[in-house]
Amino acid sequence: MKIAIQGGLGSFHHQAASMLFDGDSYEILDKDHFRGVAEALVKGECTYGLIALENSIAGCILPNYNLIKNNDLKIVGELYMPIEHHLMVIPGVKIEDLSEIYSHSMALLQCEDFLNQHPKIRRIDYVDTANSAKKIKTEDLHHAGAIGSKVAAELYGLEIINPAIQSNKDNFTRFVLLSRELPDNQDFNKISLRFSLPHQKGSLANILMQFAVHGFNMTKIQSMPIVDMPWQYEFYVDVIVHNHERFAKVLDIIQLMAEDIEILGKYKNGNL
């Protein structure tokens, strides 16, 4: 079994894959960009793809919603993982020696408070956290540091000089496991939907009311602009499903009210 992830060995995606498939035999297919993960799935190069979808500090990774939609991918699992970011360097290097810090754009954003305390250090948006650490080590950069995980520091022999520098110590990232098809079994308690609505007063409120009156809890709603349709939006909704039959009836009602509705995922709720 092959799992495509964004980032290399020691990345947070790699750690998330290890947690989701603990005890299973699998091979990691590392990609530099989220797009590469989606392409690997579409081409049949892997069984699953794993991508981050949102973070409790930085918010949603909106382009990844489009990746899921445009490549007709399905969510079959999720994981909420606590994230700790550490500043790592070649052993012996001090923060006063640094003129650059490398990391993934989302990691840099999650550590903005710390970075703002060091305005003279330039932030370099790199492919991912683990490869940032690898670059520091392989190129023996004494003027640069990397932001990444403890695993990455250990893997590449770097010294952590500032631990846990994320802006909020309760920092979580939601990872979703992607497949080309929805599972056949009924072993799920969470569903992800995508739909658009007619441009009418109260259309969204009417949809949300259906979930409420039938006792279903929404854990997320995300709006996205529709390309080539200015000021028109589609909505991504996650719902906890405790009764499959009752939810099927709600879905029948919603299909009469919404446009272009699609089930994007069926999976077990990955509670915090």
PDB file of C-alpha atoms in Angstrom:
ATOM      1  CA  MET A   1       0.000   0.000   0.000  1.00  0.00           C
ATOM      2  CA  LYS A   2       1.341   3.418  -0.986  1.00  0.00           C
ATOM      3  CA  ILE A   3       0.348   6.686   0.684  1.00  0.00           C
ATOM      4  CA  ALA A   4       1.129   9.997  -1.019  1.00  0.00           C
ATOM      5  CA  ILE A   5       1.907  12.875   1.334  1.00  0.00           C
ATOM      6  CA  GLN A   6       2.983  16.496   0.996  1.00  0.00           C
ATOM      7  CA  GLY A   7       6.492  16.747   2.373  1.00  0.00           C
ATOM      8  CA  GLY A   8       9.360  14.399   3.111  1.00  0.00           C
ATOM      9  CA  LEU A   9      10.374  12.062   5.907  1.00  0.00           C
ATOM     10  CA  GLY A  10      10.060  13.829   9.237  1.00  0.00           C
ATOM     11  CA  SER A  11       7.300  16.155   8.024  1.00  0.00           C
ATOM     12  CA  PHE A  12       4.054  16.527   9.932  1.00  0.00           C
ATOM     13  CA  HIS A  13       2.280  14.728   7.085  1.00  0.00           C
ATOM     14  CA  HIS A  14       4.667  11.808   7.565  1.00  0.00           C
ATOM     15  CA  GLN A  15       3.883  11.732  11.285  1.00  0.00           C
ATOM     16  CA  ALA A  16       0.137  11.920  10.578  1.00  0.00           C
ATOM     17  CA  ALA A  17       0.410   8.957   8.193  1.00  0.00           C
ATOM     18  CA  SER A  18       2.243   6.999  10.892  1.00  0.00           C
ATOM     19  CA  MET A  19      -0.578   7.690  13.349  1.00  0.00           C
ATOM     20  CA  LEU A  20      -3.363   6.806  10.906  1.00  0.00           C
ATOM     21  CA  PHE A  21      -1.715   3.584   9.732  1.00  0.00           C
ATOM     22  CA  ASP A  22      -0.034   2.526  12.962  1.00  0.00           C
ATOM     23  CA  GLY A  23       0.831  -1.170  12.678  1.00  0.00           C
ATOM     24  CA  ASP A  24       0.028  -1.394   8.971  1.00  0.00           C
ATOM     25  CA  SER A  25       2.559  -1.997   6.226  1.00  0.00           C
ATOM     26  CA  TYR A  26       2.799   0.939   3.817  1.00  0.00           C
ATOM     27  CA  GLU A  27       5.171   2.924   1.644  1.00  0.00           C
ATOM     28  CA  ILE A  28       5.381   6.722   1.659  1.00  0.00           C
ATOM     29  CA  LEU A  29       5.273   8.548  -1.663  1.00  0.00           C
ATOM     30  CA  ASP A  30       6.473  12.062  -0.834  1.00  0.00           C
ATOM     31  CA  LYS A  31       5.445  15.029  -2.969  1.00  0.00           C
ATOM     32  CA  ASP A  32       6.651  18.620  -2.815  1.00  0.00           C
ATOM     33  CA  HIS A  33       3.183  20.109  -3.257  1.00  0.00           C
ATOM     34  CA  PHE A  34      -0.424  19.257  -2.418  1.00  0.00           C
ATOM     35  CA  ARG A  35      -1.166  19.171  -6.128  1.00  0.00           C
ATOM     36  CA  GLY A  36       1.291  16.307  -6.506  1.00  0.00           C
ATOM     37  CA  VAL A  37      -0.621  14.269  -3.930  1.00  0.00           C
ATOM     38  CA  ALA A  38      -3.868  14.695  -5.864  1.00  0.00           C
ATOM     39  CA  GLU A  39      -2.174  13.848  -9.158  1.00  0.00           C
ATOM     40  CA  ALA A  40      -0.669  10.674  -7.695  1.00  0.00           C
ATOM     41  CA  LEU A  41      -4.124   9.515  -6.641  1.00  0.00           C
ATOM     42  CA  VAL A  42      -5.705  10.318  -9.987  1.00  0.00           C
ATOM     43  CA  LYS A  43      -2.934   8.452 -11.836  1.00  0.00           C
ATOM     44  CA  GLY A  44      -3.284   5.417  -9.577  1.00  0.00           C
ATOM     45  CA  GLU A  45       0.234   5.735  -8.194  1.00  0.00           C
ATOM     46  CA  CYS A  46      -1.004   5.293  -4.624  1.00  0.00           C
ATOM     47  CA  THR A  47      -3.907   3.905  -2.606  1.00  0.00           C
ATOM     48  CA  TYR A  48      -4.414   6.991  -0.452  1.00  0.00           C
ATOM     49  CA  GLY A  49      -3.370  10.612  -0.307  1.00  0.00           C
ATOM     50  CA  LEU A  50      -2.946  12.618   2.889  1.00  0.00           C
ATOM     51  CA  ILE A  51      -3.237  16.408   2.987  1.00  0.00           C
ATOM     52  CA  ALA A  52      -3.707  19.088   5.620  1.00  0.00           C
ATOM     53  CA  LEU A  53      -7.037  20.870   5.300  1.00  0.00           C
ATOM     54  CA  GLU A  54      -7.086  23.337   8.174  1.00  0.00           C
ATOM     55  CA  ASN A  55      -5.159  24.566  11.187  1.00  0.00           C
ATOM     56  CA  SER A  56      -6.422  26.010  14.446  1.00  0.00           C
ATOM     57  CA  ILE A  57      -4.122  29.061  14.100  1.00  0.00           C
ATOM     58  CA  ALA A  58      -3.717  29.635  10.361  1.00  0.00           C
ATOM     59  CA  GLY A  59      -7.232  28.580   9.334  1.00  0.00           C
ATOM     60  CA  CYS A  60      -8.317  26.663   6.247  1.00  0.00           C
ATOM     61  CA  ILE A  61      -6.075  25.765   3.345  1.00  0.00           C
ATOM     62  CA  LEU A  62      -8.646  26.860   0.784  1.00  0.00           C
ATOM     63  CA  PRO A  63      -6.864  25.618  -2.370  1.00  0.00           C
ATOM     64  CA  ASN A  64      -7.057  22.077  -1.013  1.00  0.00           C
ATOM     65  CA  TYR A  65     -10.856  22.176  -1.135  1.00  0.00           C
ATOM     66  CA  ASN A  66     -10.563  22.846  -4.854  1.00  0.00           C
ATOM     67  CA  LEU A  67      -8.024  20.034  -5.215  1.00  0.00           C
ATOM     68  CA  ILE A  68     -10.520  17.600  -3.717  1.00  0.00           C
ATOM     69  CA  LYS A  69     -13.377  18.869  -5.867  1.00  0.00           C
ATOM     70  CA  ASN A  70     -11.552  19.269  -9.177  1.00  0.00           C
ATOM     71  CA  ASN A  71      -9.895  15.847  -8.987  1.00  0.00           C
ATOM     72  CA  ASP A  72     -13.082  14.059  -7.869  1.00  0.00           C
ATOM     73  CA  LEU A  73     -11.430  12.774  -4.691  1.00  0.00           C
ATOM     74  CA  LYS A  74     -13.180  11.504  -1.569  1.00  0.00           C
ATOM     75  CA  ILE A  75     -12.420  11.919   2.127  1.00  0.00           C
ATOM     76  CA  VAL A  76     -12.238   8.519   3.851  1.00  0.00           C
ATOM     77  CA  GLY A  77     -10.521   9.468   7.105  1.00  0.00           C
ATOM     78  CA  GLU A  78      -9.333  12.364   9.229  1.00  0.00           C
ATOM     79  CA  LEU A  79      -6.892  13.100  12.012  1.00  0.00           C
ATOM     80  CA  TYR A  80      -6.567  16.093  14.332  1.00  0.00           C
ATOM     81  CA  MET A  81      -2.909  16.240  15.323  1.00  0.00           C
ATOM     82  CA  PRO A  82      -1.253  18.582  17.830  1.00  0.00           C
ATOM     83  CA  ILE A  83       1.519  20.553  16.152  1.00  0.00           C
ATOM     84  CA  GLU A  84       4.655  21.835  17.854  1.00  0.00           C
ATOM     85  CA  HIS A  85       7.087  23.907  15.820  1.00  0.00           C
ATOM     86  CA  HIS A  86      10.740  24.168  16.807  1.00  0.00           C
ATOM     87  CA  LEU A  87      13.550  26.368  15.526  1.00  0.00           C
ATOM     88  CA  MET A  88      16.492  24.115  14.618  1.00  0.00           C
ATOM     89  CA  VAL A  89      20.020  24.828  13.455  1.00  0.00           C
ATOM     90  CA  ILE A  90      23.412  23.252  12.824  1.00  0.00           C
ATOM     91  CA  PRO A  91      24.704  22.362  16.327  1.00  0.00           C
ATOM     92  CA  GLY A  92      26.500  25.315  17.881  1.00  0.00           C
ATOM     93  CA  VAL A  93      24.750  28.001  15.832  1.00  0.00           C
ATOM     94  CA  LYS A  94      22.980  30.704  17.860  1.00  0.00           C
ATOM     95  CA  ILE A  95      19.879  32.674  16.922  1.00  0.00           C
ATOM     96  CA  GLU A  96      22.076  35.782  16.703  1.00  0.00           C
ATOM     97  CA  ASP A  97      23.900  34.102  13.800  1.00  0.00           C
ATOM     98  CA  LEU A  98      20.763  33.677  11.699  1.00  0.00           C
ATOM     99  CA  SER A  99      19.792  35.830   8.747  1.00  0.00           C
ATOM    100  CA  GLU A 100      17.241  33.380   7.277  1.00  0.00           C
ATOM    101  CA  ILE A 101      14.665  30.887   8.515  1.00  0.00           C
ATOM    102  CA  TYR A 102      13.253  28.240   6.174  1.00  0.00           C
ATOM    103  CA  SER A 103       9.914  26.477   6.495  1.00  0.00           C
ATOM    104  CA  HIS A 104       6.581  25.796   4.831  1.00  0.00           C
ATOM    105  CA  SER A 105       4.347  28.861   4.485  1.00  0.00           C
ATOM    106  CA  MET A 106       1.757  27.471   6.916  1.00  0.00           C
ATOM    107  CA  ALA A 107       4.413  26.791   9.558  1.00  0.00           C
ATOM    108  CA  LEU A 108       5.775  30.318   9.179  1.00  0.00           C
ATOM    109  CA  LEU A 109       2.269  31.683   9.625  1.00  0.00           C
ATOM    110  CA  GLN A 110       1.708  29.579  12.742  1.00  0.00           C
ATOM    111  CA  CYS A 111       4.923  30.976  14.269  1.00  0.00           C
ATOM    112  CA  GLU A 112       4.338  34.601  13.334  1.00  0.00           C
ATOM    113  CA  ASP A 113       4.483  35.968  16.895  1.00  0.00           C
ATOM    114  CA  PHE A 114       7.939  34.482  17.433  1.00  0.00           C
ATOM    115  CA  LEU A 115       9.192  35.589  14.025  1.00  0.00           C
ATOM    116  CA  ASN A 116       7.971  39.135  14.608  1.00  0.00           C
ATOM    117  CA  GLN A 117      10.326  39.288  17.590  1.00  0.00           C
ATOM    118  CA  HIS A 118      13.222  38.797  15.162  1.00  0.00           C
ATOM    119  CA  PRO A 119      12.455  41.212  12.303  1.00  0.00           C
ATOM    120  CA  LYS A 120      16.002  41.107  10.896  1.00  0.00           C
ATOM    121  CA  ILE A 121      15.709  37.395  10.090  1.00  0.00           C
ATOM    122  CA  ARG A 122      14.273  36.815   6.621  1.00  0.00           C
ATOM    123  CA  ARG A 123      11.505  34.220   6.292  1.00  0.00           C
ATOM    124  CA  ILE A 124      11.975  31.797   3.393  1.00  0.00           C
ATOM    125  CA  ASP A 125       8.882  29.915   2.202  1.00  0.00           C
ATOM    126  CA  TYR A 126      10.153  26.418   1.374  1.00  0.00           C
ATOM    127  CA  VAL A 127       8.485  23.226   0.139  1.00  0.00           C
ATOM    128  CA  ASP A 128       7.866  21.763   3.604  1.00  0.00           C
ATOM    129  CA  THR A 129       9.162  21.666   7.163  1.00  0.00           C
ATOM    130  CA  ALA A 130      11.172  18.447   6.849  1.00  0.00           C
ATOM    131  CA  ASN A 131      12.902  19.461   3.628  1.00  0.00           C
ATOM    132  CA  SER A 132      13.727  22.795   5.247  1.00  0.00           C
ATOM    133  CA  ALA A 133      15.573  20.906   7.974  1.00  0.00           C
ATOM    134  CA  LYS A 134      17.238  18.691   5.367  1.00  0.00           C
ATOM    135  CA  LYS A 135      18.435  21.752   3.426  1.00  0.00           C
ATOM    136  CA  ILE A 136      20.054  23.272   6.521  1.00  0.00           C
ATOM    137  CA  LYS A 137      21.889  20.017   7.218  1.00  0.00           C
ATOM    138  CA  THR A 138      22.944  18.962   3.720  1.00  0.00           C
ATOM    139  CA  GLU A 139      24.118  22.452   2.732  1.00  0.00           C
ATOM    140  CA  ASP A 140      25.688  23.049   6.163  1.00  0.00           C
ATOM    141  CA  LEU A 141      24.048  26.461   6.463  1.00  0.00           C
ATOM    142  CA  HIS A 142      25.326  28.317   9.517  1.00  0.00           C
ATOM    143  CA  HIS A 143      23.452  31.523   8.725  1.00  0.00           C
ATOM    144  CA  ALA A 144      20.030  29.843   8.459  1.00  0.00           C
ATOM    145  CA  GLY A 145      17.626  27.877  10.603  1.00  0.00           C
ATOM    146  CA  ALA A 146      14.546  25.770   9.932  1.00  0.00           C
ATOM    147  CA  ILE A 147      11.172  25.497  11.605  1.00  0.00           C
ATOM    148  CA  GLY A 148       9.871  21.962  11.907  1.00  0.00           C
ATOM    149  CA  SER A 149       9.157  19.005  14.143  1.00  0.00           C
ATOM    150  CA  LYS A 150      11.264  17.313  16.791  1.00  0.00           C
ATOM    151  CA  VAL A 151      11.312  14.246  14.546  1.00  0.00           C
ATOM    152  CA  ALA A 152      12.842  16.289  11.706  1.00  0.00           C
ATOM    153  CA  ALA A 153      15.510  17.692  14.036  1.00  0.00           C
ATOM    154  CA  GLU A 154      16.460  14.201  15.195  1.00  0.00           C
ATOM    155  CA  LEU A 155      16.366  12.784  11.668  1.00  0.00           C
ATOM    156  CA  TYR A 156      18.742  15.408  10.261  1.00  0.00           C
ATOM    157  CA  GLY A 157      20.945  15.888  13.312  1.00  0.00           C
ATOM    158  CA  LEU A 158      19.971  19.477  14.049  1.00  0.00           C
ATOM    159  CA  GLU A 159      19.868  21.264  17.383  1.00  0.00           C
ATOM    160  CA  ILE A 160      16.615  22.786  18.629  1.00  0.00           C
ATOM    161  CA  ILE A 161      17.478  26.209  20.042  1.00  0.00           C
ATOM    162  CA  ASN A 162      13.929  27.529  20.475  1.00  0.00           C
ATOM    163  CA  PRO A 163      11.288  24.877  21.204  1.00  0.00           C
ATOM    164  CA  ALA A 164       7.525  25.199  20.776  1.00  0.00           C
ATOM    165  CA  ILE A 165       7.521  28.570  18.995  1.00  0.00           C
ATOM    166  CA  GLN A 166       3.994  28.292  17.558  1.00  0.00           C
ATOM    167  CA  SER A 167       1.863  31.332  18.397  1.00  0.00           C
ATOM    168  CA  ASN A 168      -0.740  29.284  20.231  1.00  0.00           C
ATOM    169  CA  LYS A 169       0.297  26.294  22.294  1.00  0.00           C
ATOM    170  CA  ASP A 170      -3.045  24.620  21.496  1.00  0.00           C
ATOM    171  CA  ASN A 171      -2.094  24.272  17.848  1.00  0.00           C
ATOM    172  CA  PHE A 172      -3.842  21.511  15.891  1.00  0.00           C
ATOM    173  CA  THR A 173      -3.903  20.588  12.219  1.00  0.00           C
ATOM    174  CA  ARG A 174      -6.686  18.602  10.619  1.00  0.00           C
ATOM    175  CA  PHE A 175      -5.416  16.089   8.077  1.00  0.00           C
ATOM    176  CA  VAL A 176      -7.772  14.286   5.710  1.00  0.00           C
ATOM    177  CA  LEU A 177      -7.174  10.926   4.073  1.00  0.00           C
ATOM    178  CA  LEU A 178      -8.186  10.878   0.415  1.00  0.00           C
ATOM    179  CA  SER A 179      -9.190   8.075  -1.928  1.00  0.00           C
ATOM    180  CA  ARG A 180     -10.626   7.828  -5.416  1.00  0.00           C
ATOM    181  CA  GLU A 181     -13.870   6.284  -4.142  1.00  0.00           C
ATOM    182  CA  LEU A 182     -16.142   6.399  -1.120  1.00  0.00           C
ATOM    183  CA  PRO A 183     -16.059   3.304   1.121  1.00  0.00           C
ATOM    184  CA  ASP A 184     -18.748   0.654   0.596  1.00  0.00           C
ATOM    185  CA  ASN A 185     -19.176  -0.082   4.298  1.00  0.00           C
ATOM    186  CA  GLN A 186     -21.340   1.805   6.773  1.00  0.00           C
ATOM    187  CA  ASP A 187     -18.569   2.221   9.322  1.00  0.00           C
ATOM    188  CA  PHE A 188     -18.685   6.019   9.459  1.00  0.00           C
ATOM    189  CA  ASN A 189     -20.166   8.716  11.678  1.00  0.00           C
ATOM    190  CA  LYS A 190     -19.180  11.850   9.788  1.00  0.00           C
ATOM    191  CA  ILE A 191     -20.027  13.099   6.307  1.00  0.00           C
ATOM    192  CA  SER A 192     -18.601  15.935   4.224  1.00  0.00           C
ATOM    193  CA  LEU A 193     -20.872  17.623   1.679  1.00  0.00           C
ATOM    194  CA  ARG A 194     -20.415  20.222  -1.024  1.00  0.00           C
ATOM    195  CA  PHE A 195     -23.308  22.175  -2.519  1.00  0.00           C
ATOM    196  CA  SER A 196     -24.222  25.439  -4.168  1.00  0.00           C
ATOM    197  CA  LEU A 197     -27.443  27.363  -3.669  1.00  0.00           C
ATOM    198  CA  PRO A 198     -29.774  29.530  -5.721  1.00  0.00           C
ATOM    199  CA  HIS A 199     -29.125  33.226  -5.150  1.00  0.00           C
ATOM    200  CA  GLN A 200     -32.231  33.651  -3.009  1.00  0.00           C
ATOM    201  CA  LYS A 201     -32.849  35.181   0.387  1.00  0.00           C
ATOM    202  CA  GLY A 202     -32.612  32.621   3.181  1.00  0.00           C
ATOM    203  CA  SER A 203     -31.450  29.721   0.983  1.00  0.00           C
ATOM    204  CA  LEU A 204     -28.470  28.864   3.205  1.00  0.00           C
ATOM    205  CA  ALA A 205     -30.462  29.324   6.412  1.00  0.00           C
ATOM    206  CA  ASN A 206     -33.088  26.888   5.135  1.00  0.00           C
ATOM    207  CA  ILE A 207     -30.444  24.231   4.486  1.00  0.00           C
ATOM    208  CA  LEU A 208     -28.851  24.668   7.895  1.00  0.00           C
ATOM    209  CA  MET A 209     -32.256  24.491   9.537  1.00  0.00           C
ATOM    210  CA  GLN A 210     -32.748  20.982   8.139  1.00  0.00           C
ATOM    211  CA  PHE A 211     -29.677  19.752   9.985  1.00  0.00           C
ATOM    212  CA  ALA A 212     -30.805  21.435  13.196  1.00  0.00           C
ATOM    213  CA  VAL A 213     -34.423  20.273  13.279  1.00  0.00           C
ATOM    214  CA  HIS A 214     -33.387  16.677  12.577  1.00  0.00           C
ATOM    215  CA  GLY A 215     -30.783  16.723  15.338  1.00  0.00           C
ATOM    216  CA  PHE A 216     -27.549  16.699  13.341  1.00  0.00           C
ATOM    217  CA  ASN A 217     -24.518  18.676  14.471  1.00  0.00           C
ATOM    218  CA  MET A 218     -22.408  20.509  11.913  1.00  0.00           C
ATOM    219  CA  THR A 219     -18.740  20.676  12.856  1.00  0.00           C
ATOM    220  CA  LYS A 220     -17.769  22.983  10.008  1.00  0.00           C
ATOM    221  CA  ILE A 221     -19.137  25.162   7.234  1.00  0.00           C
ATOM    222  CA  GLN A 222     -16.819  26.751   4.689  1.00  0.00           C
ATOM    223  CA  SER A 223     -17.781  28.999   1.785  1.00  0.00           C
ATOM    224  CA  MET A 224     -15.779  29.094  -1.440  1.00  0.00           C
ATOM    225  CA  PRO A 225     -16.207  31.431  -4.422  1.00  0.00           C
ATOM    226  CA  ILE A 226     -17.312  29.738  -7.638  1.00  0.00           C
ATOM    227  CA  VAL A 227     -14.850  30.351 -10.473  1.00  0.00           C
ATOM    228  CA  ASP A 228     -16.291  32.366 -13.383  1.00  0.00           C
ATOM    229  CA  MET A 229     -19.367  33.268 -11.303  1.00  0.00           C
ATOM    230  CA  PRO A 230     -18.510  36.475  -9.409  1.00  0.00           C
ATOM    231  CA  TRP A 231     -20.047  36.727  -5.931  1.00  0.00           C
ATOM    232  CA  GLN A 232     -21.520  33.231  -6.185  1.00  0.00           C
ATOM    233  CA  TYR A 233     -20.441  30.685  -3.586  1.00  0.00           C
ATOM    234  CA  GLU A 234     -20.508  26.993  -2.861  1.00  0.00           C
ATOM    235  CA  PHE A 235     -20.447  25.544   0.623  1.00  0.00           C
ATOM    236  CA  TYR A 236     -18.502  22.747   2.247  1.00  0.00           C
ATOM    237  CA  VAL A 237     -20.166  21.250   5.311  1.00  0.00           C
ATOM    238  CA  ASP A 238     -19.066  18.552   7.775  1.00  0.00           C
ATOM    239  CA  VAL A 239     -21.819  16.814   9.737  1.00  0.00           C
ATOM    240  CA  ILE A 240     -21.749  14.272  12.563  1.00  0.00           C
ATOM    241  CA  VAL A 241     -24.056  11.413  11.533  1.00  0.00           C
ATOM    242  CA  HIS A 242     -25.405   9.358  14.429  1.00  0.00           C
ATOM    243  CA  ASN A 243     -28.292   7.837  12.463  1.00  0.00           C
ATOM    244  CA  HIS A 244     -27.693   6.863   8.840  1.00  0.00           C
ATOM    245  CA  GLU A 245     -31.347   6.372   7.904  1.00  0.00           C
ATOM    246  CA  ARG A 246     -32.423   9.707   9.332  1.00  0.00           C
ATOM    247  CA  PHE A 247     -29.560  11.475   7.592  1.00  0.00           C
ATOM    248  CA  ALA A 248     -30.539   9.889   4.267  1.00  0.00           C
ATOM    249  CA  LYS A 249     -33.966  11.490   4.648  1.00  0.00           C
ATOM    250  CA  VAL A 250     -32.404  14.869   5.418  1.00  0.00           C
ATOM    251  CA  LEU A 251     -30.198  14.499   2.361  1.00  0.00           C
ATOM    252  CA  ASP A 252     -33.261  13.857   0.198  1.00  0.00           C
ATOM    253  CA  ILE A 253     -34.774  17.119   1.453  1.00  0.00           C
ATOM    254  CA  ILE A 254     -31.568  19.085   0.918  1.00  0.00           C
ATOM    255  CA  GLN A 255     -31.215  17.794  -2.633  1.00  0.00           C
ATOM    256  CA  LEU A 256     -34.503  19.512  -3.459  1.00  0.00           C
ATOM    257  CA  MET A 257     -33.223  22.812  -2.067  1.00  0.00           C
ATOM    258  CA  ALA A 258     -29.585  22.859  -3.182  1.00  0.00           C
ATOM    259  CA  GLU A 259     -27.810  22.815  -6.510  1.00  0.00           C
ATOM    260  CA  ASP A 260     -24.872  20.629  -7.530  1.00  0.00           C
ATOM    261  CA  ILE A 261     -24.799  18.688  -4.260  1.00  0.00           C
ATOM    262  CA  GLU A 262     -22.087  16.079  -3.718  1.00  0.00           C
ATOM    263  CA  ILE A 263     -20.992  13.772  -0.907  1.00  0.00           C
ATOM    264  CA  LEU A 264     -17.261  14.411  -0.562  1.00  0.00           C
ATOM    265  CA  GLY A 265     -16.567  12.024   2.281  1.00  0.00           C
ATOM    266  CA  LYS A 266     -17.744   9.329   4.674  1.00  0.00           C
ATOM    267  CA  TYR A 267     -15.426   8.541   7.563  1.00  0.00           C
ATOM    268  CA  LYS A 268     -14.995   8.189  11.301  1.00  0.00           C
ATOM    269  CA  ASN A 269     -14.894  11.388  13.299  1.00  0.00           C
ATOM    270  CA  GLY A 270     -11.301  12.103  14.282  1.00  0.00           C
ATOM    271  CA  ASN A 271     -12.014  13.763  17.605  1.00  0.00           C
ATOM    272  CA  LEU A 272      -9.527  16.180  19.123  1.00  0.00           C
TER     273      LEU A 272
END
